[in-house]
CSV table of N, CA and C and ligand atoms in Angstrom, one decimal:
chain,number,residue,atom,x,y,z
Y,45,MET,N,2.9,20.5,15.8
Y,45,MET,CA,3.6,21.2,14.1
Y,45,MET,C,4.1,20.2,13.4
Y,46,THR,N,4.7,19.1,14.1
Y,46,THR,CA,6.0,18.8,13.0
Y,46,THR,C,5.2,17.3,13.1
Y,47,HIS,N,4.1,16.6,14.2
Y,47,HIS,CA,3.5,15.6,13.4
Y,47,HIS,C,2.3,16.1,12.4
Y,48,GLN,N,1.8,17.4,12.3
Y,48,GLN,CA,1.2,17.4,11.0
Y,48,GLN,C,1.9,17.6,10.0
Y,49,ILE,N,3.3,17.8,9.4
Y,49,ILE,CA,4.1,18.0,8.7
Y,49,ILE,C,4.6,16.4,8.2
Y,50,ILE,N,4.6,16.1,8.9
Y,50,ILE,CA,4.6,14.3,8.7
Y,50,ILE,C,3.5,13.7,8.2
Y,51,LEU,N,2.5,14.4,8.6
Y,51,LEU,CA,1.1,13.2,8.4
Y,51,LEU,C,0.6,14.0,6.9
Y,52,VAL,N,1.5,15.7,6.8
Y,52,VAL,CA,0.8,15.3,5.3
Y,52,VAL,C,1.7,14.8,4.4
Y,53,PHE,N,3.1,14.6,4.5
Y,53,PHE,CA,4.4,13.6,3.7
Y,53,PHE,C,3.3,12.2,3.9
Y,54,HIS,N,2.5,12.0,4.9
Y,54,HIS,CA,2.1,10.3,5.3
Y,54,HIS,C,1.2,10.2,3.3
Y,55,LEU,N,-0.1,11.7,4.3
Y,55,LEU,CA,-0.9,11.2,2.8
Y,55,LEU,C,-0.4,12.0,1.5
Y,56,LEU,N,0.4,12.8,1.2
Y,56,LEU,CA,1.2,12.8,-0.1
Y,56,LEU,C,1.3,11.1,-0.3
Y,57,ALA,N,2.3,10.5,0.3
Y,57,ALA,CA,2.4,9.4,0.1
Y,57,ALA,C,1.5,8.2,-0.3
Y,58,ALA,N,0.7,8.5,0.4
Y,58,ALA,CA,-0.5,7.4,0.4
Y,58,ALA,C,-1.7,7.4,-0.8
Y,59,THR,N,-1.4,9.3,-1.4
Y,59,THR,CA,-2.4,9.8,-2.6
Y,59,THR,C,-1.7,9.1,-3.4
Y,60,VAL,N,-0.5,8.8,-3.6
Y,60,VAL,CA,0.2,8.0,-4.7
Y,60,VAL,C,0.4,6.7,-4.8
Y,61,TRP,N,0.2,5.9,-3.4
Y,61,TRP,CA,0.4,4.9,-3.8
Y,61,TRP,C,-0.7,4.0,-4.0
Y,62,VAL,N,-2.2,5.3,-2.9
Y,62,VAL,CA,-3.4,4.2,-3.5
Y,62,VAL,C,-4.0,4.5,-5.2
Y,63,GLY,N,-4.0,6.0,-5.3
Y,63,GLY,CA,-4.5,6.4,-6.2
Y,63,GLY,C,-3.6,5.6,-7.1
Y,64,GLY,N,-2.5,5.5,-7.1
Y,64,GLY,CA,-1.7,4.7,-8.3
Y,64,GLY,C,-2.4,3.4,-9.0
Y,65,HIS,N,-2.6,3.1,-7.9
Y,65,HIS,CA,-3.4,1.8,-7.5
Y,65,HIS,C,-4.1,1.5,-8.2
Y,66,LEU,N,-5.3,2.8,-7.4
Y,66,LEU,CA,-7.1,2.4,-7.7
Y,66,LEU,C,-7.1,2.5,-9.8
Y,67,PHE,N,-6.1,3.9,-9.7
Y,67,PHE,CA,-5.7,3.9,-11.0
Y,67,PHE,C,-5.5,3.1,-12.3
Y,68,LEU,N,-4.5,2.1,-11.7
Y,68,LEU,CA,-3.8,0.7,-12.7
Y,68,LEU,C,-5.5,0.3,-12.7
Y,69,ALA,N,-5.6,-0.5,-11.1
Y,69,ALA,CA,-7.3,-1.7,-11.6
Y,69,ALA,C,-8.4,-1.1,-11.8
Y,70,ILE,N,-8.5,0.2,-12.2
Y,70,ILE,CA,-9.9,0.7,-12.7
Y,70,ILE,C,-9.8,0.9,-14.3
Y,71,ARG,N,-8.6,1.5,-14.6
Y,71,ARG,CA,-8.5,1.9,-16.1
Y,71,ARG,C,-7.6,1.1,-16.6
Y,72,TYR,N,-6.0,0.6,-15.9
Y,72,TYR,CA,-5.2,-0.4,-17.1
Y,72,TYR,C,-5.8,-2.0,-17.5
Y,73,LEU,N,-5.8,-2.4,-16.1
Y,73,LEU,CA,-6.6,-3.7,-15.8
Y,73,LEU,C,-7.6,-4.2,-16.9
Y,74,PRO,N,-8.6,-3.2,-17.0
Y,74,PRO,CA,-9.8,-3.6,-17.6
Y,74,PRO,C,-9.3,-3.8,-19.2
Y,75,GLU,N,-8.5,-2.6,-19.3
Y,75,GLU,CA,-7.8,-2.8,-20.5
Y,75,GLU,C,-6.9,-4.0,-21.2
Y,76,ALA,N,-5.8,-4.4,-20.6
Y,76,ALA,CA,-5.4,-5.2,-20.4
Y,76,ALA,C,-6.0,-6.3,-20.5
Y,77,LEU,N,-7.0,-6.7,-19.6
Y,77,LEU,CA,-8.3,-7.8,-20.3
Y,77,LEU,C,-8.9,-7.5,-21.2
Y,78,LYS,N,-9.3,-6.9,-21.6
Y,78,LYS,CA,-9.9,-6.9,-22.7
Y,78,LYS,C,-9.8,-6.8,-24.1
Y,79,LYS,N,-8.3,-6.2,-24.1
Y,79,LYS,CA,-7.5,-6.2,-25.4
Y,79,LYS,C,-6.6,-7.4,-25.4
Y,80,LYS,N,-6.2,-8.5,-24.2
Y,80,LYS,CA,-5.3,-10.2,-24.1
Y,80,LYS,C,-4.2,-9.1,-24.0
Y,81,ASP,N,-3.8,-8.0,-23.6
Y,81,ASP,CA,-2.2,-7.4,-23.7
Y,81,ASP,C,-1.0,-7.3,-22.4
Y,82,ALA,N,-0.4,-7.8,-22.4
Y,82,ALA,CA,0.5,-7.9,-21.0
Y,82,ALA,C,0.7,-6.6,-21.1
Y,83,SER,N,1.5,-6.3,-22.0
Y,83,SER,CA,2.8,-5.1,-22.5
Y,83,SER,C,1.5,-3.2,-21.8
Y,84,VAL,N,0.6,-3.6,-21.2
Y,84,VAL,CA,-0.2,-2.4,-21.1
Y,84,VAL,C,0.2,-2.5,-19.6
Y,85,LEU,N,0.2,-3.2,-18.7
Y,85,LEU,CA,0.3,-3.8,-17.2
Y,85,LEU,C,2.0,-3.6,-17.2
Y,86,VAL,N,3.0,-4.3,-18.0
Y,86,VAL,CA,4.2,-3.9,-17.1
Y,86,VAL,C,4.8,-2.5,-18.0
Y,87,ASN,N,3.7,-1.3,-19.2
Y,87,ASN,CA,4.5,-0.6,-19.5
Y,87,ASN,C,4.0,0.2,-17.7
Y,88,PHE,N,2.1,0.2,-17.4
Y,88,PHE,CA,2.5,1.2,-15.7
Y,88,PHE,C,3.0,0.5,-14.7
Y,89,LYS,N,3.4,-0.6,-14.8
Y,89,LYS,CA,4.3,-1.0,-13.7
Y,89,LYS,C,6.0,-0.4,-13.7
Y,90,ASN,N,6.5,-0.5,-15.0
Y,90,ASN,CA,7.6,0.5,-14.9
Y,90,ASN,C,7.8,1.6,-14.7
Y,91,LYS,N,6.9,2.2,-15.2
Y,91,LYS,CA,6.7,3.9,-14.9
Y,91,LYS,C,6.0,4.2,-13.7
Y,92,PHE,N,5.6,3.0,-12.9
Y,92,PHE,CA,4.7,3.5,-11.3
Y,92,PHE,C,5.7,3.2,-10.0
Y,93,GLU,N,6.6,2.0,-10.9
Y,93,GLU,CA,7.7,1.6,-9.7
Y,93,GLU,C,8.5,2.9,-9.1
Y,94,PRO,N,9.4,3.3,-10.3
Y,94,PRO,CA,10.4,4.4,-9.4
Y,94,PRO,C,9.4,5.5,-8.4
Y,95,VAL,N,7.9,5.5,-8.7
Y,95,VAL,CA,7.1,6.7,-7.4
Y,95,VAL,C,6.7,5.8,-6.6
Y,96,GLY,N,6.0,4.8,-7.0
Y,96,GLY,CA,5.1,4.1,-5.6
Y,96,GLY,C,6.5,3.5,-4.7
Y,97,LEU,N,7.7,2.8,-4.6
Y,97,LEU,CA,8.5,2.7,-4.0
Y,97,LEU,C,8.7,3.1,-2.6
Y,98,PRO,N,9.3,4.5,-3.6
Y,98,PRO,CA,9.4,5.2,-2.0
Y,98,PRO,C,7.9,5.8,-1.5
Y,99,SER,N,7.1,5.5,-1.9
Y,99,SER,CA,5.5,6.5,-1.7
Y,99,SER,C,5.5,5.5,-0.4
Y,100,LEU,N,6.0,4.2,-1.0
Y,100,LEU,CA,5.3,3.0,0.2
Y,100,LEU,C,7.0,3.1,1.3
Y,101,LEU,N,8.0,3.6,1.1
Y,101,LEU,CA,8.8,3.8,2.2
Y,101,LEU,C,8.8,4.5,3.3
Y,102,THR,N,8.0,6.2,2.3
Y,102,THR,CA,7.4,7.2,3.3
Y,102,THR,C,6.3,6.9,4.3
Y,103,LEU,N,5.3,6.5,3.8
Y,103,LEU,CA,4.2,6.0,4.4
Y,103,LEU,C,5.0,5.2,5.7
Y,104,LEU,N,5.8,4.1,5.3
Y,104,LEU,CA,6.1,3.6,6.8
Y,104,LEU,C,6.9,4.3,7.6
Y,105,VAL,N,8.3,5.3,7.1
Y,105,VAL,CA,8.8,5.8,7.9
Y,105,VAL,C,7.8,6.8,8.7
Y,106,THR,N,7.1,7.9,8.2
Y,106,THR,CA,6.3,8.4,8.4
Y,106,THR,C,5.2,7.9,9.0
Y,107,GLY,N,4.6,6.9,9.1
Y,107,GLY,CA,3.8,5.8,9.8
Y,107,GLY,C,4.4,5.8,11.3
Y,108,ILE,N,5.5,5.5,11.4
Y,108,ILE,CA,6.1,4.6,12.3
Y,108,ILE,C,6.5,6.1,13.7
Y,109,LEU,N,6.7,7.4,12.7
Y,109,LEU,CA,6.9,8.4,13.5
Y,109,LEU,C,5.8,8.6,14.2
Y,110,MET,N,4.9,9.0,13.7
Y,110,MET,CA,3.8,8.9,14.1
Y,110,MET,C,2.9,8.5,15.2
Y,111,ALA,N,3.3,6.7,15.1
Y,111,ALA,CA,3.1,6.1,16.1
Y,111,ALA,C,3.7,6.1,17.6
Y,112,TYR,N,5.0,6.5,17.5
Y,112,TYR,CA,5.5,7.1,18.5
Y,112,TYR,C,5.2,8.1,19.0
Y,113,HIS,N,4.7,9.2,18.3
Y,113,HIS,CA,4.0,10.7,18.9
Y,113,HIS,C,2.8,10.4,19.5
Y,114,TYR,N,2.7,9.0,19.1
Y,114,TYR,CA,1.0,8.4,19.7
Y,114,TYR,C,1.2,7.3,21.3
Y,115,GLY,N,2.8,7.7,21.2
Y,115,GLY,CA,3.1,6.7,22.3
Y,115,GLY,C,3.5,4.8,21.8
Y,116,VAL,N,2.8,4.7,20.7
Y,116,VAL,CA,3.1,3.8,20.0
Y,116,VAL,C,4.3,2.9,19.8
Y,117,THR,N,5.5,2.8,21.0
Y,117,THR,CA,6.6,2.1,20.7
Y,117,THR,C,7.0,1.0,20.2
Y,118,PHE,N,7.7,0.6,19.8
Y,118,PHE,CA,8.5,-0.9,19.2
Y,118,PHE,C,8.0,-1.8,20.5
Y,119,THR,N,8.1,-1.4,21.2
Y,119,THR,CA,7.7,-2.5,22.7
Y,119,THR,C,6.8,-2.6,22.7
Y,120,HIS,N,5.8,-2.0,21.7
Y,120,HIS,CA,3.9,-2.4,21.7
Y,120,HIS,C,3.2,-2.7,20.5
Y,121,TRP,N,4.3,-2.9,19.8
Y,121,TRP,CA,3.9,-3.5,18.6
Y,121,TRP,C,3.0,-4.9,18.6
Y,122,PHE,N,2.3,-5.0,18.1
Y,122,PHE,CA,1.6,-6.7,17.8
Y,122,PHE,C,1.2,-7.2,19.4
Y,123,SER,N,0.5,-6.1,20.1
Y,123,SER,CA,-0.1,-6.3,21.6
Y,123,SER,C,-1.5,-6.6,21.5
Y,124,PHE,N,-2.2,-5.5,20.3
Y,124,PHE,CA,-2.9,-5.4,20.4
Y,124,PHE,C,-4.4,-5.3,21.8
Y,125,SER,N,-3.1,-4.0,22.4
Y,125,SER,CA,-3.8,-3.6,23.8
Y,125,SER,C,-4.7,-2.8,24.0
Y,126,ASN,N,-4.2,-1.5,23.2
Y,126,ASN,CA,-5.1,-0.3,23.0
Y,126,ASN,C,-5.5,-0.1,21.6
Y,127,GLY,N,-6.2,1.3,21.7
Y,127,GLY,CA,-6.9,1.5,19.8
Y,127,GLY,C,-6.0,1.4,18.8
Y,128,ILE,N,-5.2,3.0,19.3
Y,128,ILE,CA,-4.4,3.3,18.2
Y,128,ILE,C,-3.3,1.9,17.8
Y,129,GLU,N,-2.7,1.6,19.2
Y,129,GLU,CA,-1.7,0.6,19.2
Y,129,GLU,C,-2.5,-0.6,18.2
Y,130,LYS,N,-4.0,-1.2,18.2
Y,130,LYS,CA,-4.3,-2.0,17.5
Y,130,LYS,C,-4.1,-1.9,15.8
Y,131,VAL,N,-4.4,-0.3,15.5
Y,131,VAL,CA,-4.2,0.8,14.5
Y,131,VAL,C,-3.0,0.2,13.6
Y,132,VAL,N,-2.0,0.7,14.4
Y,132,VAL,CA,-0.5,0.6,14.1
Y,132,VAL,C,-0.4,-0.3,13.6
Y,133,SER,N,-0.7,-1.6,14.4
Y,133,SER,CA,-0.4,-3.4,14.3
Y,133,SER,C,-0.4,-3.7,13.4
Y,134,ALA,N,-1.8,-3.5,12.8
Y,134,ALA,CA,-3.0,-3.5,11.8
Y,134,ALA,C,-2.5,-3.2,10.3
Y,135,LYS,N,-2.1,-2.0,10.2
Y,135,LYS,CA,-1.5,-1.4,9.3
Y,135,LYS,C,0.1,-2.3,9.3
Y,136,LEU,N,0.7,-2.2,10.1
Y,136,LEU,CA,2.2,-2.9,9.7
Y,136,LEU,C,2.0,-4.2,9.2
Y,137,LEU,N,0.9,-5.2,10.0
Y,137,LEU,CA,0.8,-6.5,9.3
Y,137,LEU,C,0.4,-6.0,7.8
Y,138,LEU,N,-0.4,-5.1,7.7
Y,138,LEU,CA,-0.8,-5.0,6.2
Y,138,LEU,C,0.4,-5.2,5.2
Y,139,LEU,N,1.2,-3.8,5.9
Y,139,LEU,CA,2.6,-3.7,4.7
Y,139,LEU,C,3.4,-4.3,4.8
Y,140,PHE,N,3.5,-5.1,5.6
Y,140,PHE,CA,4.3,-6.4,5.7
Y,140,PHE,C,3.7,-7.2,4.4
Y,141,LEU,N,2.9,-7.5,4.2
Y,141,LEU,CA,1.6,-8.4,3.2
Y,141,LEU,C,2.0,-7.6,1.8
Y,142,THR,N,1.8,-6.3,2.1
Y,142,THR,CA,2.3,-5.0,0.5
Y,142,THR,C,3.8,-5.7,-0.2
Y,143,VAL,N,4.4,-5.5,1.1
Y,143,VAL,CA,5.8,-5.7,0.4
Y,143,VAL,C,6.2,-7.5,0.2
Y,144,GLY,N,5.6,-7.9,1.2
Y,144,GLY,CA,5.6,-9.6,0.3
Y,144,GLY,C,4.8,-9.6,-1.1
Y,145,MET,N,3.9,-9.4,-1.3
Y,145,MET,CA,3.2,-9.4,-2.2
Y,145,MET,C,4.0,-8.6,-3.5
Y,146,ALA,N,4.9,-7.6,-3.2
Y,146,ALA,CA,5.4,-6.9,-4.0
Y,146,ALA,C,6.9,-7.6,-4.4
Y,147,ILE,N,6.7,-8.4,-3.6
Y,147,ILE,CA,8.4,-9.1,-4.2
Y,147,ILE,C,7.6,-10.6,-5.3
Y,148,ASN,N,6.8,-10.9,-4.8
Y,148,ASN,CA,6.7,-12.1,-5.5
Y,148,ASN,C,6.1,-11.8,-6.6
Y,149,ALA,N,5.1,-10.5,-7.4
Y,149,ALA,CA,5.2,-9.9,-8.6
Y,149,ALA,C,6.5,-9.4,-9.4
Y,150,GLN,N,7.1,-9.2,-8.3
Y,150,GLN,CA,8.6,-8.7,-9.0
Y,150,GLN,C,9.3,-10.2,-9.3
Y,151,LEU,N,9.3,-11.2,-8.6
Y,151,LEU,CA,9.9,-12.2,-8.9
Y,151,LEU,C,9.5,-13.6,-9.5
Y,152,PHE,N,8.0,-13.5,-9.4
Y,152,PHE,CA,7.7,-14.2,-10.0
Y,152,PHE,C,6.0,-14.7,-10.8
Y,153,VAL,N,5.4,-13.3,-10.6
Y,153,VAL,CA,4.7,-13.0,-11.3
Y,153,VAL,C,4.9,-12.1,-12.6
Y,154,PHE,N,5.4,-11.0,-13.2
Y,154,PHE,CA,6.0,-10.6,-13.9
Y,154,PHE,C,6.8,-11.1,-15.1
Y,155,PRO,N,8.1,-11.8,-15.0
Y,155,PRO,CA,8.5,-12.8,-15.5
Y,155,PRO,C,8.2,-13.2,-16.1
Y,156,LYS,N,6.7,-13.8,-16.0
Y,156,LYS,CA,5.8,-15.3,-16.1
Y,156,LYS,C,4.3,-14.7,-16.6
Y,157,ILE,N,4.9,-12.9,-17.1
Y,157,ILE,CA,3.8,-12.7,-17.2
Y,157,ILE,C,3.4,-12.9,-18.8
Y,158,LYS,N,1.8,-13.5,-19.0
Y,158,LYS,CA,1.7,-13.7,-20.5
Y,158,LYS,C,0.5,-13.1,-20.8
Y,159,SER,N,0.2,-13.1,-22.1
Y,159,SER,CA,-1.1,-12.1,-22.5
Y,159,SER,C,-2.8,-12.9,-22.5
Y,160,ASP,N,-1.9,-14.2,-22.5
Y,160,ASP,CA,-3.2,-15.2,-22.7
Y,160,ASP,C,-3.7,-15.4,-20.7
Y,161,LYS,N,-3.0,-15.0,-20.9
Y,161,LYS,CA,-2.7,-15.6,-19.1
Y,161,LYS,C,-2.9,-14.4,-17.8
Y,162,LEU,N,-3.7,-13.5,-18.0
Y,162,LEU,CA,-3.7,-12.3,-17.3
Y,162,LEU,C,-4.0,-12.1,-15.6
Y,163,ARG,N,-4.5,-14.0,-15.5
Y,163,ARG,CA,-5.4,-13.9,-14.2
Y,163,ARG,C,-4.7,-13.6,-13.4
Y,164,PRO,N,-3.2,-14.6,-12.8
Y,164,PRO,CA,-2.7,-14.2,-11.9
Y,164,PRO,C,-2.1,-12.9,-11.4
Y,165,VAL,N,-2.2,-12.1,-12.6
Y,165,VAL,CA,-1.5,-10.8,-12.3
Y,165,VAL,C,-2.8,-9.8,-11.6
Y,166,ALA,N,-4.3,-10.0,-12.5
Y,166,ALA,CA,-5.0,-9.1,-11.9
Y,166,ALA,C,-5.4,-9.7,-10.9
Y,167,PHE,N,-5.6,-10.8,-10.0
Y,167,PHE,CA,-5.7,-11.0,-9.1
Y,167,PHE,C,-4.3,-10.4,-7.6
Y,168,GLN,N,-3.4,-10.5,-7.9
Y,168,GLN,CA,-2.0,-9.5,-7.4
Y,168,GLN,C,-2.6,-8.5,-7.4
Y,169,ILE,N,-3.2,-7.4,-8.6
Y,169,ILE,CA,-3.4,-6.1,-8.4
Y,169,ILE,C,-4.5,-5.5,-7.6
Y,170,ILE,N,-5.9,-6.4,-7.9
Y,170,ILE,CA,-7.0,-6.3,-7.2
Y,170,ILE,C,-6.4,-6.4,-5.4
Y,171,ALA,N,-5.8,-7.5,-5.1
Y,171,ALA,CA,-5.4,-7.8,-3.9
Y,171,ALA,C,-4.7,-6.5,-3.3
Y,172,ILE,N,-3.6,-6.2,-3.5
Y,172,ILE,CA,-2.9,-5.1,-3.8
Y,172,ILE,C,-3.2,-3.4,-3.4
Y,173,THR,N,-4.4,-3.3,-4.5
Y,173,THR,CA,-5.3,-2.3,-4.4
Y,173,THR,C,-6.4,-2.1,-2.9
Y,174,VAL,N,-7.1,-3.6,-2.9
Y,174,VAL,CA,-8.0,-3.5,-1.5
Y,174,VAL,C,-7.0,-3.5,0.0
Y,175,ILE,N,-6.2,-3.9,-0.3
Y,175,ILE,CA,-5.2,-3.6,1.1
Y,175,ILE,C,-4.4,-2.0,1.2
Y,176,GLY,N,-4.3,-1.7,0.3
Y,176,GLY,CA,-4.0,0.0,0.1
Y,176,GLY,C,-5.1,0.6,1.2
Y,177,VAL,N,-6.8,0.2,0.0
Y,177,VAL,CA,-7.4,1.2,1.0
Y,177,VAL,C,-8.0,0.9,2.3
Y,178,ALA,N,-7.4,-0.1,2.9
Y,178,ALA,CA,-7.9,-1.0,3.9
Y,178,ALA,C,-7.4,-0.2,5.0
Y,179,MET,N,-5.8,-0.1,4.7
Y,179,MET,CA,-5.0,0.9,5.1
Y,179,MET,C,-5.2,2.3,5.6
Y,180,LEU,N,-5.8,3.1,4.0
Y,180,LEU,CA,-6.1,4.0,4.5
Y,180,LEU,C,-7.3,4.3,5.6
Y,181,ILE,N,-7.9,3.4,5.0
Y,181,ILE,CA,-9.4,3.7,6.2
Y,181,ILE,C,-9.0,3.5,7.4
Y,182,LEU,N,-8.2,2.4,7.6
Y,182,LEU,CA,-7.4,2.4,9.0
Y,182,LEU,C,-7.1,3.2,9.5
Y,183,GLY,N,-6.6,4.2,8.6
Y,183,GLY,CA,-5.9,5.6,9.2
Y,183,GLY,C,-6.7,6.5,9.6
Y,184,SER,N,-7.9,6.5,9.1
Y,184,SER,CA,-9.2,6.9,9.8
Y,184,SER,C,-9.5,7.1,10.6
Y,185,TRP,N,-9.4,5.7,11.1
Y,185,TRP,CA,-9.8,5.5,12.6
Y,185,TRP,C,-8.8,6.6,13.6
Y,186,VAL,N,-7.7,6.6,13.3
Y,186,VAL,CA,-6.2,6.7,14.6
Y,186,VAL,C,-7.2,8.1,15.4
Y,187,ARG,N,-7.8,9.1,14.1
Y,187,ARG,CA,-8.5,10.5,14.8
Y,187,ARG,C,-9.7,10.5,15.9
Y,188,ILE,N,-10.6,9.3,15.6
Y,188,ILE,CA,-11.4,8.7,16.4
Y,188,ILE,C,-11.2,7.9,17.4
Y,189,GLY,N,-9.9,7.5,18.2
Y,189,GLY,CA,-9.1,6.9,19.0
Y,189,GLY,C,-8.7,5.4,19.1
Y,190,GLY,N,-9.1,5.0,17.8
Y,190,GLY,CA,-8.6,3.7,17.3
Y,190,GLY,C,-9.6,2.4,17.2
Y,191,LEU,N,-8.8,1.4,17.1
Y,191,LEU,CA,-10.1,0.5,17.1
Y,191,LEU,C,-10.7,-0.2,18.5
G,351,LIG,C1,-0.2,1.4,2.2
G,351,LIG,C2,-0.1,2.2,3.3
G,351,LIG,C3,-1.0,3.1,3.8
G,351,LIG,C4,-1.5,4.5,3.9
G,351,LIG,C5,-2.8,4.1,2.3
G,351,LIG,C6,-2.1,4.8,5.0
G,351,LIG,C7,-3.0,5.6,4.9
G,351,LIG,C8,-3.5,7.0,6.0
G,351,LIG,C9,-4.0,7.9,5.9
G,351,LIG,C10,-5.3,8.4,4.4
G,351,LIG,C11,-4.2,8.9,7.5
G,351,LIG,C12,-4.8,9.6,7.4
G,351,LIG,C13,-6.0,9.6,8.5
G,351,LIG,C14,-6.6,11.3,9.1
G,351,LIG,O1,-6.0,12.4,8.9
G,351,LIG,O2,-8.3,11.0,9.8
G,351,LIG,C15,-3.1,7.6,7.7
G,351,LIG,C16,-2.8,8.4,9.2
G,351,LIG,C17,-2.4,7.7,9.8
G,351,LIG,N1,-1.5,5.9,9.8
G,351,LIG,FE1,-1.5,4.9,7.7
G,351,LIG,N2,-1.0,4.7,6.1
G,351,LIG,C18,-0.3,3.8,5.4
G,351,LIG,C19,0.5,3.2,6.0
G,351,LIG,C20,0.7,3.4,7.4
G,351,LIG,C21,1.9,2.7,8.3
G,351,LIG,C22,2.6,2.0,8.0
G,351,LIG,C23,1.7,3.1,9.8
G,351,LIG,C24,2.5,2.8,10.7
G,351,LIG,C25,3.6,2.1,10.8
G,351,LIG,C26,1.0,4.3,9.8
G,351,LIG,C27,0.5,5.1,11.0
G,351,LIG,C28,-0.8,5.9,10.8
G,351,LIG,C29,-0.6,6.8,11.9
G,351,LIG,C30,-0.2,6.5,13.6
G,351,LIG,C31,-1.7,7.5,11.3
G,351,LIG,C32,-2.2,8.5,12.2
G,351,LIG,C33,-2.0,10.2,12.1
G,351,LIG,C34,-3.0,10.9,12.8
G,351,LIG,O3,-4.4,11.4,11.9
G,351,LIG,O4,-2.4,12.1,13.4
G,351,LIG,N3,0.2,4.4,8.1
G,351,LIG,N4,-2.3,7.0,7.3
C-alpha cells in the first residue's frame, strides 16, 4: 500500500515534468522559432520552474524510496548487476544529466538567449524532453522485472 502511494506521487511528478517539457517542445518551441521571439521561452521557463523543479525533486525522492522497496539500496547503485537495479542506476544517471543540463540552462543558456539565435536553447529543450521520456519508458520496465 505504502509503495502504491509513493508510486502515485512519482507518477504525478512525472506527469508534470514530462508533460510540461512535451508541451514546451511541441507547442512553445515551434512558436518561438517561427516568431523568432525568445520571450515565449523565457516566459514559459519562469512559469514552469516553480512547479517543474519540485516535481524533479519528488521524482528523485519517491524513486529512491521505491528502489529501496525493491532492495536496490545505495550500496547496489551503479553495479548494473540485476534487472531492477539497472533501471534505477540508468534513471539516476539520466537524472544527474538532467540536473546538469538544468544548471547549464540557468547559468549559461538563458542569460545569453537572443531571439535570432535560438538553436542552443532549442537543442537543450529537445534533449531534456527526450531524456524525460526515456526515464518514463525505463520506469515502465520495472513491473516486468527490469532491463
Ligand atoms: C524524469 C524522471 C522520471 C520519470 C519521468 C519517471 C517515470 C516513471 C514512471 C512513468 C514509472 C511507472 C512505471 C509503471 O507503473 O509501470 C516509474 C516507475 C519507477 N521509477 Fe521512475 N521516473 C523518473 C525518475 C526516477 C528516479 C530518479 C528513480 C530512482 C532513483 C526512479 C525509480 C523508479 C522505480 C523504482 C519505479 C518502479 C515503481 C513500480 O512500478 O513499483 N524513477 N517511473
